[in-house]
XYZ file of C-alpha atoms in Angstrom:
493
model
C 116.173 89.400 90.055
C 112.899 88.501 90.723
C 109.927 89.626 88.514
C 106.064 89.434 89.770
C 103.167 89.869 87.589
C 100.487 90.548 89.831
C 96.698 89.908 88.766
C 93.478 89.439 91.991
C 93.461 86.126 92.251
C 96.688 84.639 90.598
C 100.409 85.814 91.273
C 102.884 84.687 88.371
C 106.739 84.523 89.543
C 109.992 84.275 87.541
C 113.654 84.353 88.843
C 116.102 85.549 86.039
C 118.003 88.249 84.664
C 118.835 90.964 81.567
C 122.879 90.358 80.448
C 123.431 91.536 76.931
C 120.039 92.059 75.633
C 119.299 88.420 76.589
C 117.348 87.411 79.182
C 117.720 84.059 81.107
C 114.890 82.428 83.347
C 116.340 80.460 85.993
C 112.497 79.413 87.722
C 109.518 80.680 88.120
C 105.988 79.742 90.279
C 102.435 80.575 90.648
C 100.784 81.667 93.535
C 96.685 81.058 93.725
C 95.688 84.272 95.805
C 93.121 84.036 98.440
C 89.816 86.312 97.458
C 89.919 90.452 99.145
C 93.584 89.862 99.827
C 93.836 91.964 96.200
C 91.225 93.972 94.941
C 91.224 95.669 91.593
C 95.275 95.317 91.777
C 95.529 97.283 95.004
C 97.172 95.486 98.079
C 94.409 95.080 100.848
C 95.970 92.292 103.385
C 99.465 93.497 103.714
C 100.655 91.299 106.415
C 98.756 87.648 104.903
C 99.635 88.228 101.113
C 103.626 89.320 101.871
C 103.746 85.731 104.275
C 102.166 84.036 101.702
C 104.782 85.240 99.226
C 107.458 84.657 101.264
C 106.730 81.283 102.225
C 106.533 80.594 98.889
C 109.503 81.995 97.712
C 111.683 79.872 100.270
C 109.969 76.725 99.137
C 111.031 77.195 95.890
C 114.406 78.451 96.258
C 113.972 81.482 94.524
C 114.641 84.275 97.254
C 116.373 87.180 96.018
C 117.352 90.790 97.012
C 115.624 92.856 94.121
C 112.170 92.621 91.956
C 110.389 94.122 89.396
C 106.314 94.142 89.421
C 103.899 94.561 86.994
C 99.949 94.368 87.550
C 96.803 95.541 85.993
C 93.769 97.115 87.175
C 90.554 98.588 85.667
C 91.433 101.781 88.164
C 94.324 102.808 85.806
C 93.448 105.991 83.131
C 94.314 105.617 79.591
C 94.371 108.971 77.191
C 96.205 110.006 74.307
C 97.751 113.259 74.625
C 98.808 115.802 72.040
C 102.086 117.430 74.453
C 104.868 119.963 73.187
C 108.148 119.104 73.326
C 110.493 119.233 75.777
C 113.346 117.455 77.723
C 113.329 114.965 81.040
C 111.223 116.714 83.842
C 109.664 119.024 82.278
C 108.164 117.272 79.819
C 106.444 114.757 82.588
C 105.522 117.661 84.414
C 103.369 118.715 81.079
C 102.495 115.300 80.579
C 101.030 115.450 83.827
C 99.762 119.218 83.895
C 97.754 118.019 80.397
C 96.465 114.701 82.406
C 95.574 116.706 85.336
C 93.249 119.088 83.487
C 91.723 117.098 80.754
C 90.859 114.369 83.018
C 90.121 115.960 86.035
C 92.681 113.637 88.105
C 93.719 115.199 91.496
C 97.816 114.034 92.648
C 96.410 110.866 94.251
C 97.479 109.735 91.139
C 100.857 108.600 89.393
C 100.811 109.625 85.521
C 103.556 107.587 83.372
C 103.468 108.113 79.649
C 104.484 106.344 76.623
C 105.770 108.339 73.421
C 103.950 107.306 70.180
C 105.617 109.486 67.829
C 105.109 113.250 66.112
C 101.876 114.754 66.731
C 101.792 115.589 63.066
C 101.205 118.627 60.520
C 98.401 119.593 62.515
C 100.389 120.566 65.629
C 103.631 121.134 64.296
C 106.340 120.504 67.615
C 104.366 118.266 69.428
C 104.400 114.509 70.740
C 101.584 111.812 70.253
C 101.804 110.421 73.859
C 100.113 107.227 75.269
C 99.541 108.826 79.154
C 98.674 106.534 82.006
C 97.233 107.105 85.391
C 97.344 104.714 88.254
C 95.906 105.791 91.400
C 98.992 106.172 94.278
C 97.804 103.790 96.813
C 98.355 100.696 94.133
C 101.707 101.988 94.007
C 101.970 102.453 98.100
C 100.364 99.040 98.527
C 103.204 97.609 96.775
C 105.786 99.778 97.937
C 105.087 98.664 101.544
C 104.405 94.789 100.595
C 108.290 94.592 99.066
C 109.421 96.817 101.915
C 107.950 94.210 104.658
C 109.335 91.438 102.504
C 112.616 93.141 103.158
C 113.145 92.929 99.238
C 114.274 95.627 97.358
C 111.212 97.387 95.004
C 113.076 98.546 91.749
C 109.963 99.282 89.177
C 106.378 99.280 89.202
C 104.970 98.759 85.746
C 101.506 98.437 83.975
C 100.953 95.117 82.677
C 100.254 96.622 79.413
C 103.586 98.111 79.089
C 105.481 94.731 79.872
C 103.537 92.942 77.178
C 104.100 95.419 74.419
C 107.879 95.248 75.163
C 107.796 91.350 74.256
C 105.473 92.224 70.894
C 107.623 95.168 69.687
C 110.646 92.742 69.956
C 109.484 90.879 67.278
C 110.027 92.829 64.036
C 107.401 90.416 62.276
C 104.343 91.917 64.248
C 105.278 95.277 62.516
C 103.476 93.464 59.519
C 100.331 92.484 61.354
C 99.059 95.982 62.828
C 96.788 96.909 63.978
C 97.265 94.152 66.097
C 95.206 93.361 69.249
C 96.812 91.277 71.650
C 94.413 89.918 74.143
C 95.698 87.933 77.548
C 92.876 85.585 79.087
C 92.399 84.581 82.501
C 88.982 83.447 83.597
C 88.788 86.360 85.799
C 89.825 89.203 83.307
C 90.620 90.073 80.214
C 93.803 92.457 79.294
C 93.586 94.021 75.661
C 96.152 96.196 74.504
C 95.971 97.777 70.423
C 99.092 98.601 68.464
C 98.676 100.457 65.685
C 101.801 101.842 62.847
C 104.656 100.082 65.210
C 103.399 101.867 68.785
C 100.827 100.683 71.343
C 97.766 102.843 70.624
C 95.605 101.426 73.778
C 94.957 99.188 76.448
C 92.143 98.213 78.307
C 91.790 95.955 81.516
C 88.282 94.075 82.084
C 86.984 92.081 84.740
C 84.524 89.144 84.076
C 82.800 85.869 85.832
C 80.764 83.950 84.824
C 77.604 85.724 86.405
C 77.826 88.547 83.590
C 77.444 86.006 80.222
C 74.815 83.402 79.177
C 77.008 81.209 77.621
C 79.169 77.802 78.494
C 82.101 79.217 77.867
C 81.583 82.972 79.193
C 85.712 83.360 78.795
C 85.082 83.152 74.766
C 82.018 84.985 75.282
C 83.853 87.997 76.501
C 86.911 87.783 74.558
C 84.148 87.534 71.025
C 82.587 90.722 72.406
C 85.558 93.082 73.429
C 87.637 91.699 70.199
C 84.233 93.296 68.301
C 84.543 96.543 70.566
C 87.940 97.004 70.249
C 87.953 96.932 66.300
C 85.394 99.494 66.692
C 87.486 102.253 68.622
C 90.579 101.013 66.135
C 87.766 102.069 62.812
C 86.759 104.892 64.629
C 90.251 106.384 65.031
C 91.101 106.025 60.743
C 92.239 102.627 60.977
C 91.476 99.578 58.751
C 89.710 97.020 61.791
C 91.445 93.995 63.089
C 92.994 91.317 61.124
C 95.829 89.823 63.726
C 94.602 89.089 67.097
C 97.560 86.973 69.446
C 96.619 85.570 72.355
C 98.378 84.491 76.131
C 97.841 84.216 79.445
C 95.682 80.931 79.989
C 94.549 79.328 76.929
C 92.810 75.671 77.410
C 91.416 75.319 73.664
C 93.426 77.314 71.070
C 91.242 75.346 68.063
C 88.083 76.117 69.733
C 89.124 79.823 70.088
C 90.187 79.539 66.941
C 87.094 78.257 65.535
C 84.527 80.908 67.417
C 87.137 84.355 65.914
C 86.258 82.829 62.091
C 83.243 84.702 62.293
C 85.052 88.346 62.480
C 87.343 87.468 60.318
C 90.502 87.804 62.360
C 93.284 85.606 62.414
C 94.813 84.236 65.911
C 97.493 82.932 67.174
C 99.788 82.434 70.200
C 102.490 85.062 71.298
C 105.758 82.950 70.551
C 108.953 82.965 72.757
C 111.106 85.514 71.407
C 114.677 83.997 70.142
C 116.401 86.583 73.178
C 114.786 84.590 76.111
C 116.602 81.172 77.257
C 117.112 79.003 80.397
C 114.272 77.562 82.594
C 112.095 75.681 80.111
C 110.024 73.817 81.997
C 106.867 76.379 82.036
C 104.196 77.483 79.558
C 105.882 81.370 78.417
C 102.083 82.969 77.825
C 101.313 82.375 81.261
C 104.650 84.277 82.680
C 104.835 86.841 79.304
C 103.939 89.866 81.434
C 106.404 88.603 84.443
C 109.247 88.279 81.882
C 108.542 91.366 79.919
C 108.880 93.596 83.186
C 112.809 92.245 82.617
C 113.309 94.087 79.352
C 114.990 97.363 79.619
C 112.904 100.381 79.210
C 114.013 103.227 76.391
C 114.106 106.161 79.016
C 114.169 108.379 76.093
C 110.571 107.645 74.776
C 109.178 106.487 78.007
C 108.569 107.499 81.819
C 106.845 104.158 82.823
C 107.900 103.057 86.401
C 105.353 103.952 88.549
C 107.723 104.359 91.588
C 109.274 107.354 89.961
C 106.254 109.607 89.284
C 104.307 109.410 91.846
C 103.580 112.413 93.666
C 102.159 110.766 97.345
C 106.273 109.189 97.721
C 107.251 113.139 98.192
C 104.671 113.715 100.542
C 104.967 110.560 102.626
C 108.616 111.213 102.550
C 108.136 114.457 103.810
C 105.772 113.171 106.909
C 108.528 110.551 107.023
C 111.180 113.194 107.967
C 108.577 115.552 110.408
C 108.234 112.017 111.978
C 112.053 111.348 112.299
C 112.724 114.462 113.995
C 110.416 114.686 116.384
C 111.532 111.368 117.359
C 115.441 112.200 117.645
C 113.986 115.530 119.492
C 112.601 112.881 122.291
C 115.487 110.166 122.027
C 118.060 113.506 122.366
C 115.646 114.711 125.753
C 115.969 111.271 127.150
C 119.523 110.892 126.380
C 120.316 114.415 128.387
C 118.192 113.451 131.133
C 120.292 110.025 131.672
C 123.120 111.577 131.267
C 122.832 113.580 134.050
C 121.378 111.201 136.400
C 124.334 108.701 135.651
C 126.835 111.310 136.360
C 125.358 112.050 139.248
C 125.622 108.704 140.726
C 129.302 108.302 139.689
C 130.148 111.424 141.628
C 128.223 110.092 145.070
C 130.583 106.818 143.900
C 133.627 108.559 143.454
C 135.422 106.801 146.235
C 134.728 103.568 144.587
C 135.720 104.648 141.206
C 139.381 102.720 140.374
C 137.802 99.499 141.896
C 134.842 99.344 139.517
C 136.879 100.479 136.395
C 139.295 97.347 137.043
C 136.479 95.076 137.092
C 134.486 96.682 133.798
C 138.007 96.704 131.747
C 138.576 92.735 133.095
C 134.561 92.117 131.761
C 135.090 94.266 128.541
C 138.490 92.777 127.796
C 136.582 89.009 128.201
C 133.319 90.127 126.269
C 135.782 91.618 123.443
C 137.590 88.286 123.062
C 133.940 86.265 122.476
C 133.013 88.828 119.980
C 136.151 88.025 117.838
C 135.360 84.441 117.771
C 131.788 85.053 116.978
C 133.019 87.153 113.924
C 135.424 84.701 112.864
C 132.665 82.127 113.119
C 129.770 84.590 111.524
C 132.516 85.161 108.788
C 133.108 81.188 107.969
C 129.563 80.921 107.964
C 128.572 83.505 105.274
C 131.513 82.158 103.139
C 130.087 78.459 103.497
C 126.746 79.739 102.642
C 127.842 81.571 99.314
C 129.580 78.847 98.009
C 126.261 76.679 98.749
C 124.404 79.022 96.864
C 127.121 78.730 93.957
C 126.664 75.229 93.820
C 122.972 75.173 93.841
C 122.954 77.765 90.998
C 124.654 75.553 89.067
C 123.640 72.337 89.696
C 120.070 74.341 88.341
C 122.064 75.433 85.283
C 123.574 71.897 85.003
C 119.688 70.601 85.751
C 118.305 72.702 82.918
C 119.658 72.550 80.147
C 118.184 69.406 77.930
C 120.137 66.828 76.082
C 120.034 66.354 72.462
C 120.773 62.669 71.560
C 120.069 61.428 68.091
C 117.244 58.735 68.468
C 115.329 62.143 69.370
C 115.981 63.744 65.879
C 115.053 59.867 64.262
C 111.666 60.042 66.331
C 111.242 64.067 64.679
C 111.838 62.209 61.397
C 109.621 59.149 61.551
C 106.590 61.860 62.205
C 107.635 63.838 59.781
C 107.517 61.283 56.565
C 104.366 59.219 58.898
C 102.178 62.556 57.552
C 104.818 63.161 54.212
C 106.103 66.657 55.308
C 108.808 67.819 53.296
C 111.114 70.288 55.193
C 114.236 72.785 54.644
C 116.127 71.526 57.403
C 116.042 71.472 61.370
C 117.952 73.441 63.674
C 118.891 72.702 66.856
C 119.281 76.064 70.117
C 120.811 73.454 72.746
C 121.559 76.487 75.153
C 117.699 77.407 74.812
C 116.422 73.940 74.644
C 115.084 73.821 71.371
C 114.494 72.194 67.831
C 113.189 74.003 64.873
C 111.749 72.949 61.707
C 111.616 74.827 58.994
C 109.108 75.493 56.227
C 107.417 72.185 56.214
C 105.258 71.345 53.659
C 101.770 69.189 53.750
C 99.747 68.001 51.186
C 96.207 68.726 53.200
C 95.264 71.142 55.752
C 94.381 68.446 58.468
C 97.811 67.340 58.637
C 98.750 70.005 60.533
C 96.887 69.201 63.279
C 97.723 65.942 63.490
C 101.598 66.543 62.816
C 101.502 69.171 65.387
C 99.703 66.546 68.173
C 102.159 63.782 67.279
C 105.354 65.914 67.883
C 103.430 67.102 71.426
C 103.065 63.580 72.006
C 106.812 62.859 71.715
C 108.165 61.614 74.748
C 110.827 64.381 75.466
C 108.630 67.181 73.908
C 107.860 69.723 77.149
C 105.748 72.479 74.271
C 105.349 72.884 71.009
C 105.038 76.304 69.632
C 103.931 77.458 65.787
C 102.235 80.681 64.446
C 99.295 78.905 61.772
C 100.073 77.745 58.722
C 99.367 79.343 54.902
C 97.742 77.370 51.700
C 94.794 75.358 50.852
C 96.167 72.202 50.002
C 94.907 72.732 46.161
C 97.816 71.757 43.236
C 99.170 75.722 43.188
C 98.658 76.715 46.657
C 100.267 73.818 49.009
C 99.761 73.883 53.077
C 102.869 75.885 54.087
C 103.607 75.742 58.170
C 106.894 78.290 58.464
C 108.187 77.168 61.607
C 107.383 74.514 63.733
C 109.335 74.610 67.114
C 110.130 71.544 69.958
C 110.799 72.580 73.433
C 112.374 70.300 74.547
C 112.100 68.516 78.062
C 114.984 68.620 80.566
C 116.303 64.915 80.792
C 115.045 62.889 83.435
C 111.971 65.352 83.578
């Protein structure tokens, strides 16, 4: 299946697939998107943007018959919702009914909802609800883009709901909330708050450069919505931000780092969770919201795919059928009128009738023999062609999958006593390509740095991912890093 995470200007593509609650990457691409061919998430250039895709598909091999998208856009509605309970329809109908009024939204727009939890004392039988709306032609833009693709459209998510998937995965972040978790892009920002083990918010905002007097007016932005979004959290009961993690495209994690001491949050990166393996050979923030639109959704607590609640696919499919019929009306008209006009020639024939069926049953018989051996042929053909494709999927497998040999592990060891890090042990995930290290411990705080920039340096080392490290270095509080872990590269990379 292929999974698209769709922002204006960028297009972020990976090829994989859900088996057991695991989820495998085979590839995945990026796509720089020509300016007004997207606007504010909604498709504008239908026919340039779907060759574009397409094209680029092929060229990477990655052609498939189904997808999953997920995009943002500062269009889409966010309101919490206090919404009796009820079962399946009709409670999205009163999700919907409560949107509708409280919002003033007309049904030009798809509402999807999220389930926080019980409403509380205060309205005893009730749901907490995270409610969404996303105006219908995002969804129709789409709809039609997969449809001229020729590739079948299974879900439509907000990008907000794929990320939260990935951070509720990881039990640990249960410990850290509220938690903001922030994706940067130099053309937007995507913020989305979880507070007591639920996503509480989101919030999608454009920025350039024109907007900030500063160098860096990506930090600039991310400094001042950080600030706003502890705000709303204080302003809702909460305690303010502590935990901030970051994806998307990050160029200087120190120096963002560095400019979040002053509001005394700590960040870090969103780490791979232990569930995702295969195709290592890409950086996971960038393609977090692609791969999250792969988890599968809790259809209990959660109406989220866009293509199922919105109201305009009734309507169009109701034009749709007015259209049909009027159309097998004509054909049927047409289809009398020839009718008649050949059997009226066949009766002026009639004298001529035996000596013209001989010669059609002699052509038929002829034309029926070719068509065989085109099936026969057609039939070889598609056989050849799936066992091609079987090969090339696993020559990728084969292709994939790095190699652990042990001057590797001696090179992990030399930098390991070069900056005297004691350890409890190293693991090795050769189906998911990596090598762990566990609870190292450093006598200073730069070490860190520096241990973490020789492993990177490491010859077969494709990433290195960590989460920050505890202690001060001082006699009773050593420099504690909990996990260190090597992705590796695929040999011959």
């Amino acid at each position: 299946m292929l999974s698209f995470d769709f922002s204006d200007r960028q297009i972020n593509i990976v090829k994989g697939d859900n088996t057991a609650s695991r989820i495998r990457i085979d590839n995945s691409t990026s796509i720089q998107v020509p300016a007004d061919m997207i606007v504010n998430g909604e498709v504008i250039q239908l026919s340039g943007l779907s060759e574009l895709l397409l094209t680029t598909l092929r060229s990477e091999q990655m052609m498939d018959k189904d997808a999953v998208v997920t995009f943002s856009s500062s269009n889409i509605v966010f309101k919490e919702l206090i919404v009796p309970k009820a079962k399946g329809s009709e409670f999205l109908q009163m999700v919907q009914n409560h949107m509708s009024q409280e919002m003033g939204i007309s049904n030009e727009y798809a509402i999807s909802y999220t389930v926080v939890g019980e409403a509380g004392e205060q309205n005893p039988g009730s749901l907490k609800v995270l409610a969404t709306a996303c105006p219908s032609s995002i969804v129709e833009g789409f709809r039609k883009l997969f449809a001229v693709m020729n590739i079948n459209l299974r879900s439509v998510n907000i990008g907000c709901n794929s990320i939260s998937r990935i951070v509720l995965s990881d039990k640990s972040n249960a410990d850290k909330m509220p938690l903001l978790v922030c994706q940067l892009d130099n053309n937007f920002l995507g913020l989305t708050l979880f507070e007591k083990g639920q996503m509480a918010f989101a919030r999608y905002v454009p920025i350039s450069p024109d907007e900030y007097d500063a160098d860096d007016y990506v930090l600039e932005a991310l400094n001042e919505n950080i600030f706003r979004m502890e705000q709303f959290n204080k302003a809702r009961g909460g305690s303010g931000l502590s935990n901030v993690i970051l994806y998307g495209f990050i160029e200087d994690y120190k120096k963002i780092v560095d400019a979040l001491d002053g509001l005394e949050i700590r960040a870090s990166v969103l780490g791979t969770p232990s569930q995702i393996t295969g195709y290592e050979n890409f950086e996971f923030t960038v393609f977090a919201n692609a791969i999250g639109a792969l988890y599968r959704r809790n259809k209990q607590t959660e109406r989220i795919n866009l293509l199922e609640v919105d109201h305009s696919t009734n309507k169009d499919s109701s034009a749709g059928l007015s259209s049909m019929l009027t159309t097998a009306g004509i054909l049927s008209a047409a289809s009398a009128i020839l009718i008649a006009a050949v059997y009226g020639f066949i009766s002026m024939r009639a004298g001529n009738i035996d000596n013209q069926k001989a010669k059609v049953d002699e052509q038929i018989a002829v034309e029926e023999e070719i068509k065989a051996k085109n099936q026969l042929l057609h039939n070889r053909l598609e056989i050849i062609n799936k066992y091609k494709n079987y090969i090339q999927t696993i020559q990728l497998d084969i292709d994939t999958l790095p190699v652990m040999k042990k001057d590797k592990l001696d090179k992990v060891q030399e930098v390991l006593e070069k900056h005297k890090a004691t350890h409890d042990g190293i693991s090795f995930d050769l189906f998911g390509g990596t090598m762990s290290i566990n609870n190292i411990t450093l006598e200073k705080q730069e070490e860190v740095k520096k241990l973490v920039d020789d492993l990177r340096d490491l010859e077969f080392s494709a990433y290195i991912g960590y989460q920050g490290y505890t202690g001060t270095g001082e006699e009773d509080d050593p420099v504690i890093v909990s996990a260190i872990t090597i992705y590796l590269e695929k040999e011959g990379a």
